[in-house]
């Protein structure tokens, strides 16, 4: 197990190197580059811009800039925000909780609801319920997330007035109930598409398990349908879903970016778009690396969990 973990950590480091270099090169070589924000200042001359570039080390070769940035990053210095002069880690940390709260809630909803729908659809294969859920899943997967968000705001905030249209809490009222009221709409919208994905995968996984010999043997022994379902079908159907959970991290992060923008949720996705708008490249690179780390941790955790619950899996 230890050898496997060390091997995965080595692979993750190589992947982080590749991701970081590509991201660094794209941002540095993009039109305008890190100096674009200074060029917009009134009265700024080319000579002054060249001086700023020299002070920031942006006139050096790209590979030298990258090595300098990466060396500082692995020692905990992720740079300083151009926008407010705060350390990048501090800026990201102030938005991390909001994103983890939104992602965690949406993932919990999508896994619990989607898995239940998938199991019922598999058990009642070909029924009206199965057909209805299949059509609903296709519709949910075909419509953009931002559209669901706008419709939810229009119905539940503007028309009915039941829930707030955006933000994470009301200023002066940061109670748990206030957080929950603001969380309901964005978490539900973000979970909606994932429910469709989980239900389809869970249906397929359950159908594969139902046709296995050990399920037929359990029924032949006279076990009740309820016990066969819980002990033999559901448990074995969930094993492939753990791998899917690790692979879903990038998709959830992408959906969170759109959802946070629609609902003005102060998370990492909203920060990413704001930083791009301000050409705050140190924060953009920090968010890219933080997202890559979340994806790698999610996949490693999924592999380790599968190894713990499935005796057929060996991590050597």
PDB file of C-alpha atoms in Angstrom:
ATOM      1  CA  UNK A   1       0.000   0.000   0.000  1.00  0.00           C
ATOM      2  CA  UNK A   2       2.786   2.436   0.947  1.00  0.00           C
ATOM      3  CA  UNK A   3       4.609   1.655  -2.271  1.00  0.00           C
ATOM      4  CA  UNK A   4       1.475   2.338  -4.280  1.00  0.00           C
ATOM      5  CA  UNK A   5       0.886   5.663  -2.525  1.00  0.00           C
ATOM      6  CA  UNK A   6       4.475   6.753  -3.156  1.00  0.00           C
ATOM      7  CA  UNK A   7       4.143   5.736  -6.803  1.00  0.00           C
ATOM      8  CA  UNK A   8       0.930   7.738  -7.177  1.00  0.00           C
ATOM      9  CA  UNK A   9       2.506  10.735  -5.493  1.00  0.00           C
ATOM     10  CA  UNK A  10       5.368  10.578  -7.996  1.00  0.00           C
ATOM     11  CA  UNK A  11       2.920  10.411 -10.894  1.00  0.00           C
ATOM     12  CA  UNK A  12       0.953  13.306  -9.417  1.00  0.00           C
ATOM     13  CA  UNK A  13       4.096  15.431  -9.180  1.00  0.00           C
ATOM     14  CA  UNK A  14       4.864  14.816 -12.868  1.00  0.00           C
ATOM     15  CA  UNK A  15       1.281  15.676 -13.786  1.00  0.00           C
ATOM     16  CA  UNK A  16       1.429  18.873 -11.724  1.00  0.00           C
ATOM     17  CA  UNK A  17       4.644  19.839 -13.525  1.00  0.00           C
ATOM     18  CA  UNK A  18       2.979  19.380 -16.918  1.00  0.00           C
ATOM     19  CA  UNK A  19      -0.219  21.208 -15.921  1.00  0.00           C
ATOM     20  CA  UNK A  20       1.668  24.060 -14.296  1.00  0.00           C
ATOM     21  CA  UNK A  21       4.017  24.598 -17.246  1.00  0.00           C
ATOM     22  CA  UNK A  22       1.198  24.574 -19.811  1.00  0.00           C
ATOM     23  CA  UNK A  23      -0.877  26.972 -17.715  1.00  0.00           C
ATOM     24  CA  UNK A  24       2.095  29.240 -17.054  1.00  0.00           C
ATOM     25  CA  UNK A  25       3.039  29.335 -20.744  1.00  0.00           C
ATOM     26  CA  UNK A  26      -0.513  30.040 -21.920  1.00  0.00           C
ATOM     27  CA  UNK A  27      -1.006  32.908 -19.451  1.00  0.00           C
ATOM     28  CA  UNK A  28       2.411  34.416 -20.100  1.00  0.00           C
ATOM     29  CA  UNK A  29       2.195  34.221 -23.897  1.00  0.00           C
ATOM     30  CA  UNK A  30      -1.470  35.274 -24.141  1.00  0.00           C
ATOM     31  CA  UNK A  31      -2.151  38.639 -25.842  1.00  0.00           C
ATOM     32  CA  UNK A  32      -1.376  41.394 -23.369  1.00  0.00           C
ATOM     33  CA  UNK A  33       0.098  39.001 -20.828  1.00  0.00           C
ATOM     34  CA  UNK A  34       0.612  39.933 -17.178  1.00  0.00           C
ATOM     35  CA  UNK A  35       1.424  43.539 -18.167  1.00  0.00           C
ATOM     36  CA  UNK A  36      -1.966  44.195 -19.778  1.00  0.00           C
ATOM     37  CA  UNK A  37      -3.429  45.708 -16.609  1.00  0.00           C
ATOM     38  CA  UNK A  38      -0.623  48.282 -16.412  1.00  0.00           C
ATOM     39  CA  UNK A  39      -1.029  49.253 -20.072  1.00  0.00           C
ATOM     40  CA  UNK A  40      -4.621  50.340 -19.346  1.00  0.00           C
ATOM     41  CA  UNK A  41      -3.504  52.940 -16.785  1.00  0.00           C
ATOM     42  CA  UNK A  42      -3.861  56.530 -18.078  1.00  0.00           C
ATOM     43  CA  UNK A  43      -0.555  58.137 -19.045  1.00  0.00           C
ATOM     44  CA  UNK A  44       1.391  54.870 -18.897  1.00  0.00           C
ATOM     45  CA  UNK A  45       4.261  54.932 -21.391  1.00  0.00           C
ATOM     46  CA  UNK A  46       6.041  52.018 -23.027  1.00  0.00           C
ATOM     47  CA  UNK A  47       9.209  52.924 -21.159  1.00  0.00           C
ATOM     48  CA  UNK A  48       7.386  52.656 -17.843  1.00  0.00           C
ATOM     49  CA  UNK A  49       5.871  49.316 -18.870  1.00  0.00           C
ATOM     50  CA  UNK A  50       9.316  48.003 -19.796  1.00  0.00           C
ATOM     51  CA  UNK A  51      10.620  49.107 -16.398  1.00  0.00           C
ATOM     52  CA  UNK A  52       7.768  47.302 -14.610  1.00  0.00           C
ATOM     53  CA  UNK A  53       8.500  44.186 -16.666  1.00  0.00           C
ATOM     54  CA  UNK A  54      12.138  44.336 -15.602  1.00  0.00           C
ATOM     55  CA  UNK A  55      11.195  44.794 -11.927  1.00  0.00           C
ATOM     56  CA  UNK A  56       8.797  41.820 -12.091  1.00  0.00           C
ATOM     57  CA  UNK A  57      11.267  39.680 -14.006  1.00  0.00           C
ATOM     58  CA  UNK A  58       8.934  39.367 -16.980  1.00  0.00           C
ATOM     59  CA  UNK A  59      11.681  40.258 -19.459  1.00  0.00           C
ATOM     60  CA  UNK A  60      13.539  37.023 -18.731  1.00  0.00           C
ATOM     61  CA  UNK A  61      13.183  33.837 -20.852  1.00  0.00           C
ATOM     62  CA  UNK A  62       9.963  31.887 -20.246  1.00  0.00           C
ATOM     63  CA  UNK A  63      11.701  28.821 -18.802  1.00  0.00           C
ATOM     64  CA  UNK A  64      13.613  30.979 -16.304  1.00  0.00           C
ATOM     65  CA  UNK A  65      10.384  32.653 -15.169  1.00  0.00           C
ATOM     66  CA  UNK A  66       8.709  29.253 -14.814  1.00  0.00           C
ATOM     67  CA  UNK A  67      11.507  27.703 -12.753  1.00  0.00           C
ATOM     68  CA  UNK A  68      11.544  30.739 -10.473  1.00  0.00           C
ATOM     69  CA  UNK A  69       7.747  30.596 -10.013  1.00  0.00           C
ATOM     70  CA  UNK A  70       7.646  26.812  -9.464  1.00  0.00           C
ATOM     71  CA  UNK A  71      10.523  26.925  -6.978  1.00  0.00           C
ATOM     72  CA  UNK A  72       8.707  29.521  -4.912  1.00  0.00           C
ATOM     73  CA  UNK A  73       5.408  27.632  -5.200  1.00  0.00           C
ATOM     74  CA  UNK A  74       6.710  24.334  -3.778  1.00  0.00           C
ATOM     75  CA  UNK A  75       8.175  26.271  -0.827  1.00  0.00           C
ATOM     76  CA  UNK A  76       4.777  27.807  -0.050  1.00  0.00           C
ATOM     77  CA  UNK A  77       5.179  31.170  -1.771  1.00  0.00           C
ATOM     78  CA  UNK A  78       2.506  31.199  -4.481  1.00  0.00           C
ATOM     79  CA  UNK A  79       3.085  34.852  -5.331  1.00  0.00           C
ATOM     80  CA  UNK A  80       1.188  38.077  -4.652  1.00  0.00           C
ATOM     81  CA  UNK A  81      -2.092  39.187  -6.146  1.00  0.00           C
ATOM     82  CA  UNK A  82      -1.817  42.078  -8.599  1.00  0.00           C
ATOM     83  CA  UNK A  83      -5.294  43.184  -7.614  1.00  0.00           C
ATOM     84  CA  UNK A  84      -5.020  43.761  -3.865  1.00  0.00           C
ATOM     85  CA  UNK A  85      -1.411  42.904  -2.971  1.00  0.00           C
ATOM     86  CA  UNK A  86      -2.432  39.937  -0.787  1.00  0.00           C
ATOM     87  CA  UNK A  87      -0.587  36.594  -0.871  1.00  0.00           C
ATOM     88  CA  UNK A  88      -2.173  34.229  -3.384  1.00  0.00           C
ATOM     89  CA  UNK A  89      -2.630  31.472  -0.786  1.00  0.00           C
ATOM     90  CA  UNK A  90      -4.512  33.908   1.459  1.00  0.00           C
ATOM     91  CA  UNK A  91      -6.766  34.986  -1.427  1.00  0.00           C
ATOM     92  CA  UNK A  92      -7.554  31.387  -2.399  1.00  0.00           C
ATOM     93  CA  UNK A  93      -8.006  30.322   1.211  1.00  0.00           C
ATOM     94  CA  UNK A  94     -10.612  33.026   1.783  1.00  0.00           C
ATOM     95  CA  UNK A  95     -12.723  31.542  -1.045  1.00  0.00           C
ATOM     96  CA  UNK A  96     -11.967  27.841  -0.537  1.00  0.00           C
ATOM     97  CA  UNK A  97     -14.593  27.224   2.156  1.00  0.00           C
ATOM     98  CA  UNK A  98     -17.393  28.587  -0.035  1.00  0.00           C
ATOM     99  CA  UNK A  99     -16.485  26.270  -2.920  1.00  0.00           C
ATOM    100  CA  UNK A 100     -16.035  23.196  -0.700  1.00  0.00           C
ATOM    101  CA  UNK A 101     -19.391  23.899   0.963  1.00  0.00           C
ATOM    102  CA  UNK A 102     -21.141  24.201  -2.383  1.00  0.00           C
ATOM    103  CA  UNK A 103     -19.367  21.202  -3.922  1.00  0.00           C
ATOM    104  CA  UNK A 104     -19.850  19.035  -0.848  1.00  0.00           C
ATOM    105  CA  UNK A 105     -23.569  19.771  -0.609  1.00  0.00           C
ATOM    106  CA  UNK A 106     -24.149  19.311  -4.340  1.00  0.00           C
ATOM    107  CA  UNK A 107     -22.168  16.058  -4.407  1.00  0.00           C
ATOM    108  CA  UNK A 108     -24.067  14.661  -1.419  1.00  0.00           C
ATOM    109  CA  UNK A 109     -27.390  15.480  -3.071  1.00  0.00           C
ATOM    110  CA  UNK A 110     -26.394  14.107  -6.467  1.00  0.00           C
ATOM    111  CA  UNK A 111     -24.921  10.868  -5.102  1.00  0.00           C
ATOM    112  CA  UNK A 112     -27.825  10.064  -2.772  1.00  0.00           C
ATOM    113  CA  UNK A 113     -30.622  11.007  -5.193  1.00  0.00           C
ATOM    114  CA  UNK A 114     -28.909   9.766  -8.358  1.00  0.00           C
ATOM    115  CA  UNK A 115     -27.943   6.403  -6.816  1.00  0.00           C
ATOM    116  CA  UNK A 116     -31.484   5.835  -5.533  1.00  0.00           C
ATOM    117  CA  UNK A 117     -32.998   6.643  -8.921  1.00  0.00           C
ATOM    118  CA  UNK A 118     -30.465   4.407 -10.688  1.00  0.00           C
ATOM    119  CA  UNK A 119     -31.141   1.419  -8.420  1.00  0.00           C
ATOM    120  CA  UNK A 120     -34.917   1.761  -8.748  1.00  0.00           C
ATOM    121  CA  UNK A 121     -34.638   2.154 -12.531  1.00  0.00           C
ATOM    122  CA  UNK A 122     -32.550  -1.022 -12.767  1.00  0.00           C
ATOM    123  CA  UNK A 123     -34.913  -3.025 -10.570  1.00  0.00           C
ATOM    124  CA  UNK A 124     -37.937  -1.758 -12.539  1.00  0.00           C
ATOM    125  CA  UNK A 125     -36.260  -1.962 -15.922  1.00  0.00           C
ATOM    126  CA  UNK A 126     -38.631  -1.069 -18.766  1.00  0.00           C
ATOM    127  CA  UNK A 127     -41.286   0.350 -16.432  1.00  0.00           C
ATOM    128  CA  UNK A 128     -42.877   3.788 -16.655  1.00  0.00           C
ATOM    129  CA  UNK A 129     -40.576   4.994 -13.860  1.00  0.00           C
ATOM    130  CA  UNK A 130     -37.472   3.806 -15.738  1.00  0.00           C
ATOM    131  CA  UNK A 131     -38.595   5.437 -18.992  1.00  0.00           C
ATOM    132  CA  UNK A 132     -39.498   8.704 -17.257  1.00  0.00           C
ATOM    133  CA  UNK A 133     -36.159   8.908 -15.437  1.00  0.00           C
ATOM    134  CA  UNK A 134     -34.263   8.156 -18.652  1.00  0.00           C
ATOM    135  CA  UNK A 135     -36.032  11.001 -20.486  1.00  0.00           C
ATOM    136  CA  UNK A 136     -35.525  13.357 -17.530  1.00  0.00           C
ATOM    137  CA  UNK A 137     -31.805  12.506 -17.412  1.00  0.00           C
ATOM    138  CA  UNK A 138     -31.385  13.218 -21.121  1.00  0.00           C
ATOM    139  CA  UNK A 139     -33.130  16.577 -20.714  1.00  0.00           C
ATOM    140  CA  UNK A 140     -30.973  17.513 -17.697  1.00  0.00           C
ATOM    141  CA  UNK A 141     -27.799  16.605 -19.581  1.00  0.00           C
ATOM    142  CA  UNK A 142     -28.838  18.597 -22.654  1.00  0.00           C
ATOM    143  CA  UNK A 143     -29.615  21.938 -20.987  1.00  0.00           C
ATOM    144  CA  UNK A 144     -26.771  24.245 -19.823  1.00  0.00           C
ATOM    145  CA  UNK A 145     -26.264  24.678 -16.090  1.00  0.00           C
ATOM    146  CA  UNK A 146     -26.516  28.474 -16.263  1.00  0.00           C
ATOM    147  CA  UNK A 147     -29.987  28.158 -17.815  1.00  0.00           C
ATOM    148  CA  UNK A 148     -31.197  26.062 -14.873  1.00  0.00           C
ATOM    149  CA  UNK A 149     -29.723  28.669 -12.543  1.00  0.00           C
ATOM    150  CA  UNK A 150     -31.485  31.582 -14.219  1.00  0.00           C
ATOM    151  CA  UNK A 151     -34.809  29.717 -14.279  1.00  0.00           C
ATOM    152  CA  UNK A 152     -34.425  28.813 -10.585  1.00  0.00           C
ATOM    153  CA  UNK A 153     -33.743  32.463  -9.687  1.00  0.00           C
ATOM    154  CA  UNK A 154     -36.731  33.634 -11.761  1.00  0.00           C
ATOM    155  CA  UNK A 155     -39.154  31.149 -10.175  1.00  0.00           C
ATOM    156  CA  UNK A 156     -38.046  30.805  -6.557  1.00  0.00           C
ATOM    157  CA  UNK A 157     -36.543  34.257  -5.976  1.00  0.00           C
ATOM    158  CA  UNK A 158     -38.271  36.775  -8.224  1.00  0.00           C
ATOM    159  CA  UNK A 159     -41.752  35.250  -8.532  1.00  0.00           C
ATOM    160  CA  UNK A 160     -42.237  33.313  -5.296  1.00  0.00           C
ATOM    161  CA  UNK A 161     -39.709  35.119  -3.103  1.00  0.00           C
ATOM    162  CA  UNK A 162     -38.939  31.954  -1.174  1.00  0.00           C
ATOM    163  CA  UNK A 163     -35.148  31.961  -1.503  1.00  0.00           C
ATOM    164  CA  UNK A 164     -32.427  34.595  -2.018  1.00  0.00           C
ATOM    165  CA  UNK A 165     -31.198  35.109  -5.581  1.00  0.00           C
ATOM    166  CA  UNK A 166     -27.499  35.145  -4.773  1.00  0.00           C
ATOM    167  CA  UNK A 167     -24.574  35.602  -2.387  1.00  0.00           C
ATOM    168  CA  UNK A 168     -23.622  33.305   0.458  1.00  0.00           C
ATOM    169  CA  UNK A 169     -25.296  35.121   3.348  1.00  0.00           C
ATOM    170  CA  UNK A 170     -26.957  38.390   4.288  1.00  0.00           C
ATOM    171  CA  UNK A 171     -24.663  41.018   5.781  1.00  0.00           C
ATOM    172  CA  UNK A 172     -25.268  41.130   9.514  1.00  0.00           C
ATOM    173  CA  UNK A 173     -27.044  37.759   9.577  1.00  0.00           C
ATOM    174  CA  UNK A 174     -24.545  34.928   9.208  1.00  0.00           C
ATOM    175  CA  UNK A 175     -26.576  32.297  11.024  1.00  0.00           C
ATOM    176  CA  UNK A 176     -26.687  28.648   9.966  1.00  0.00           C
ATOM    177  CA  UNK A 177     -30.259  29.092   8.711  1.00  0.00           C
ATOM    178  CA  UNK A 178     -29.188  32.054   6.580  1.00  0.00           C
ATOM    179  CA  UNK A 179     -26.354  30.020   5.052  1.00  0.00           C
ATOM    180  CA  UNK A 180     -28.782  27.176   4.287  1.00  0.00           C
ATOM    181  CA  UNK A 181     -31.294  29.489   2.597  1.00  0.00           C
ATOM    182  CA  UNK A 182     -28.598  30.883   0.321  1.00  0.00           C
ATOM    183  CA  UNK A 183     -27.163  27.407  -0.328  1.00  0.00           C
ATOM    184  CA  UNK A 184     -30.358  25.679  -1.493  1.00  0.00           C
ATOM    185  CA  UNK A 185     -30.617  27.139  -5.004  1.00  0.00           C
ATOM    186  CA  UNK A 186     -26.962  26.945  -6.157  1.00  0.00           C
ATOM    187  CA  UNK A 187     -26.443  23.490  -4.639  1.00  0.00           C
ATOM    188  CA  UNK A 188     -29.639  22.153  -6.222  1.00  0.00           C
ATOM    189  CA  UNK A 189     -28.756  23.561  -9.644  1.00  0.00           C
ATOM    190  CA  UNK A 190     -25.208  22.207  -9.474  1.00  0.00           C
ATOM    191  CA  UNK A 191     -26.485  18.789  -8.337  1.00  0.00           C
ATOM    192  CA  UNK A 192     -29.176  18.537 -11.010  1.00  0.00           C
ATOM    193  CA  UNK A 193     -26.909  17.549 -13.888  1.00  0.00           C
ATOM    194  CA  UNK A 194     -24.848  15.274 -11.639  1.00  0.00           C
ATOM    195  CA  UNK A 195     -28.026  13.480 -10.533  1.00  0.00           C
ATOM    196  CA  UNK A 196     -28.651  12.579 -14.170  1.00  0.00           C
ATOM    197  CA  UNK A 197     -25.087  11.285 -14.570  1.00  0.00           C
ATOM    198  CA  UNK A 198     -25.128   9.285 -11.344  1.00  0.00           C
ATOM    199  CA  UNK A 199     -28.539   7.756 -12.089  1.00  0.00           C
ATOM    200  CA  UNK A 200     -27.399   6.526 -15.528  1.00  0.00           C
ATOM    201  CA  UNK A 201     -24.139   5.039 -14.253  1.00  0.00           C
ATOM    202  CA  UNK A 202     -25.822   3.524 -11.205  1.00  0.00           C
ATOM    203  CA  UNK A 203     -28.527   1.957 -13.356  1.00  0.00           C
ATOM    204  CA  UNK A 204     -25.931   0.323 -15.595  1.00  0.00           C
ATOM    205  CA  UNK A 205     -23.831  -0.849 -12.657  1.00  0.00           C
ATOM    206  CA  UNK A 206     -26.867  -2.313 -10.881  1.00  0.00           C
ATOM    207  CA  UNK A 207     -28.017  -4.149 -14.017  1.00  0.00           C
ATOM    208  CA  UNK A 208     -24.561  -5.725 -14.325  1.00  0.00           C
ATOM    209  CA  UNK A 209     -24.654  -6.918 -10.703  1.00  0.00           C
ATOM    210  CA  UNK A 210     -28.218  -8.247 -10.910  1.00  0.00           C
ATOM    211  CA  UNK A 211     -27.162 -10.692 -13.620  1.00  0.00           C
ATOM    212  CA  UNK A 212     -24.195 -12.054 -11.633  1.00  0.00           C
ATOM    213  CA  UNK A 213     -24.160 -15.658 -10.387  1.00  0.00           C
ATOM    214  CA  UNK A 214     -23.789 -14.728  -6.707  1.00  0.00           C
ATOM    215  CA  UNK A 215     -27.095 -12.825  -6.848  1.00  0.00           C
ATOM    216  CA  UNK A 216     -28.874 -15.828  -8.366  1.00  0.00           C
ATOM    217  CA  UNK A 217     -27.306 -18.041  -5.709  1.00  0.00           C
ATOM    218  CA  UNK A 218     -28.520 -15.742  -2.922  1.00  0.00           C
ATOM    219  CA  UNK A 219     -32.057 -15.859  -4.286  1.00  0.00           C
ATOM    220  CA  UNK A 220     -31.874 -19.644  -4.711  1.00  0.00           C
ATOM    221  CA  UNK A 221     -30.964 -19.944  -1.027  1.00  0.00           C
ATOM    222  CA  UNK A 222     -34.281 -18.329  -0.160  1.00  0.00           C
ATOM    223  CA  UNK A 223     -33.028 -14.914   0.947  1.00  0.00           C
ATOM    224  CA  UNK A 224     -35.645 -12.185   0.867  1.00  0.00           C
ATOM    225  CA  UNK A 225     -35.623  -9.721  -2.024  1.00  0.00           C
ATOM    226  CA  UNK A 226     -34.973  -6.881   0.430  1.00  0.00           C
ATOM    227  CA  UNK A 227     -31.888  -8.601   1.880  1.00  0.00           C
ATOM    228  CA  UNK A 228     -30.547  -9.544  -1.560  1.00  0.00           C
ATOM    229  CA  UNK A 229     -30.954  -5.956  -2.687  1.00  0.00           C
ATOM    230  CA  UNK A 230     -29.205  -4.362   0.287  1.00  0.00           C
ATOM    231  CA  UNK A 231     -26.505  -6.920   0.974  1.00  0.00           C
ATOM    232  CA  UNK A 232     -25.561  -8.178  -2.472  1.00  0.00           C
ATOM    233  CA  UNK A 233     -26.768  -5.786  -5.154  1.00  0.00           C
ATOM    234  CA  UNK A 234     -26.422  -2.275  -3.729  1.00  0.00           C
ATOM    235  CA  UNK A 235     -23.047  -2.842  -2.058  1.00  0.00           C
ATOM    236  CA  UNK A 236     -21.429  -4.295  -5.177  1.00  0.00           C
ATOM    237  CA  UNK A 237     -23.049  -1.704  -7.456  1.00  0.00           C
ATOM    238  CA  UNK A 238     -21.535   1.154  -5.471  1.00  0.00           C
ATOM    239  CA  UNK A 239     -17.923  -0.007  -5.915  1.00  0.00           C
ATOM    240  CA  UNK A 240     -17.560   1.315  -9.508  1.00  0.00           C
ATOM    241  CA  UNK A 241     -19.319   4.508  -8.428  1.00  0.00           C
ATOM    242  CA  UNK A 242     -16.458   5.343  -6.068  1.00  0.00           C
ATOM    243  CA  UNK A 243     -14.130   5.553  -9.063  1.00  0.00           C
ATOM    244  CA  UNK A 244     -16.696   7.732 -10.797  1.00  0.00           C
ATOM    245  CA  UNK A 245     -16.755  10.040  -7.771  1.00  0.00           C
ATOM    246  CA  UNK A 246     -13.045  10.695  -8.190  1.00  0.00           C
ATOM    247  CA  UNK A 247     -13.467  11.372 -11.904  1.00  0.00           C
ATOM    248  CA  UNK A 248     -16.391  13.699 -11.212  1.00  0.00           C
ATOM    249  CA  UNK A 249     -14.253  16.223  -9.332  1.00  0.00           C
ATOM    250  CA  UNK A 250     -13.227  18.156 -12.484  1.00  0.00           C
ATOM    251  CA  UNK A 251     -16.831  18.243 -13.703  1.00  0.00           C
ATOM    252  CA  UNK A 252     -18.103  19.480 -10.354  1.00  0.00           C
ATOM    253  CA  UNK A 253     -15.415  22.175 -10.317  1.00  0.00           C
ATOM    254  CA  UNK A 254     -16.416  23.239 -13.829  1.00  0.00           C
ATOM    255  CA  UNK A 255     -20.077  23.331 -12.887  1.00  0.00           C
ATOM    256  CA  UNK A 256     -19.248  25.263  -9.729  1.00  0.00           C
ATOM    257  CA  UNK A 257     -17.546  27.939 -11.824  1.00  0.00           C
ATOM    258  CA  UNK A 258     -20.759  28.567 -13.782  1.00  0.00           C
ATOM    259  CA  UNK A 259     -23.046  28.212 -10.771  1.00  0.00           C
ATOM    260  CA  UNK A 260     -20.977  30.541  -8.595  1.00  0.00           C
ATOM    261  CA  UNK A 261     -21.079  33.164 -11.345  1.00  0.00           C
ATOM    262  CA  UNK A 262     -24.857  32.935 -11.788  1.00  0.00           C
ATOM    263  CA  UNK A 263     -25.563  33.067  -8.045  1.00  0.00           C
ATOM    264  CA  UNK A 264     -22.679  35.451  -7.191  1.00  0.00           C
ATOM    265  CA  UNK A 265     -21.375  32.765  -4.810  1.00  0.00           C
ATOM    266  CA  UNK A 266     -17.987  33.876  -3.402  1.00  0.00           C
ATOM    267  CA  UNK A 267     -16.082  30.713  -4.240  1.00  0.00           C
ATOM    268  CA  UNK A 268     -13.052  29.759  -6.284  1.00  0.00           C
ATOM    269  CA  UNK A 269     -14.973  29.711  -9.571  1.00  0.00           C
ATOM    270  CA  UNK A 270     -16.126  33.286  -9.160  1.00  0.00           C
ATOM    271  CA  UNK A 271     -12.627  34.280  -8.060  1.00  0.00           C
ATOM    272  CA  UNK A 272     -11.184  32.650 -11.193  1.00  0.00           C
ATOM    273  CA  UNK A 273     -13.362  34.704 -13.542  1.00  0.00           C
ATOM    274  CA  UNK A 274     -12.756  37.916 -11.596  1.00  0.00           C
ATOM    275  CA  UNK A 275      -9.005  37.302 -11.640  1.00  0.00           C
ATOM    276  CA  UNK A 276      -9.049  36.730 -15.389  1.00  0.00           C
ATOM    277  CA  UNK A 277     -10.953  39.979 -15.848  1.00  0.00           C
ATOM    278  CA  UNK A 278      -8.342  41.867 -13.805  1.00  0.00           C
ATOM    279  CA  UNK A 279      -5.413  40.010 -15.444  1.00  0.00           C
ATOM    280  CA  UNK A 280      -4.455  38.829 -11.960  1.00  0.00           C
ATOM    281  CA  UNK A 281      -2.310  35.979 -13.277  1.00  0.00           C
ATOM    282  CA  UNK A 282      -0.687  34.916  -9.977  1.00  0.00           C
ATOM    283  CA  UNK A 283      -4.155  34.170  -8.569  1.00  0.00           C
ATOM    284  CA  UNK A 284      -5.225  32.436 -11.795  1.00  0.00           C
ATOM    285  CA  UNK A 285      -2.167  30.168 -11.641  1.00  0.00           C
ATOM    286  CA  UNK A 286      -2.795  29.527  -7.959  1.00  0.00           C
ATOM    287  CA  UNK A 287      -6.385  28.507  -8.681  1.00  0.00           C
ATOM    288  CA  UNK A 288      -5.215  26.245 -11.508  1.00  0.00           C
ATOM    289  CA  UNK A 289      -2.810  24.450  -9.188  1.00  0.00           C
ATOM    290  CA  UNK A 290      -5.342  24.264  -6.349  1.00  0.00           C
ATOM    291  CA  UNK A 291      -7.901  22.709  -8.714  1.00  0.00           C
ATOM    292  CA  UNK A 292      -5.335  20.216 -10.015  1.00  0.00           C
ATOM    293  CA  UNK A 293      -4.470  19.237  -6.441  1.00  0.00           C
ATOM    294  CA  UNK A 294      -8.163  18.703  -5.589  1.00  0.00           C
ATOM    295  CA  UNK A 295      -8.569  16.445  -8.636  1.00  0.00           C
ATOM    296  CA  UNK A 296      -5.470  14.385  -7.812  1.00  0.00           C
ATOM    297  CA  UNK A 297      -6.455  14.028  -4.144  1.00  0.00           C
ATOM    298  CA  UNK A 298      -9.982  13.009  -5.136  1.00  0.00           C
ATOM    299  CA  UNK A 299      -8.766  10.268  -7.473  1.00  0.00           C
ATOM    300  CA  UNK A 300      -6.197   8.945  -4.989  1.00  0.00           C
ATOM    301  CA  UNK A 301      -8.788   8.871  -2.200  1.00  0.00           C
ATOM    302  CA  UNK A 302     -11.208   6.975  -4.464  1.00  0.00           C
ATOM    303  CA  UNK A 303      -8.571   4.328  -5.280  1.00  0.00           C
ATOM    304  CA  UNK A 304      -7.645   3.858  -1.623  1.00  0.00           C
ATOM    305  CA  UNK A 305     -11.295   3.575  -0.591  1.00  0.00           C
ATOM    306  CA  UNK A 306     -11.989   0.935  -3.228  1.00  0.00           C
ATOM    307  CA  UNK A 307      -9.002  -1.056  -2.018  1.00  0.00           C
ATOM    308  CA  UNK A 308     -10.397  -0.998   1.512  1.00  0.00           C
ATOM    309  CA  UNK A 309     -13.938  -2.141   0.680  1.00  0.00           C
ATOM    310  CA  UNK A 310     -13.279  -4.516  -2.227  1.00  0.00           C
ATOM    311  CA  UNK A 311     -11.023  -7.479  -1.360  1.00  0.00           C
ATOM    312  CA  UNK A 312     -10.504  -8.226  -5.076  1.00  0.00           C
ATOM    313  CA  UNK A 313      -8.524  -4.996  -5.517  1.00  0.00           C
ATOM    314  CA  UNK A 314      -4.852  -5.032  -4.567  1.00  0.00           C
ATOM    315  CA  UNK A 315      -2.710  -1.936  -4.591  1.00  0.00           C
ATOM    316  CA  UNK A 316       0.845  -3.115  -5.107  1.00  0.00           C
TER     317      UNK A 316
END
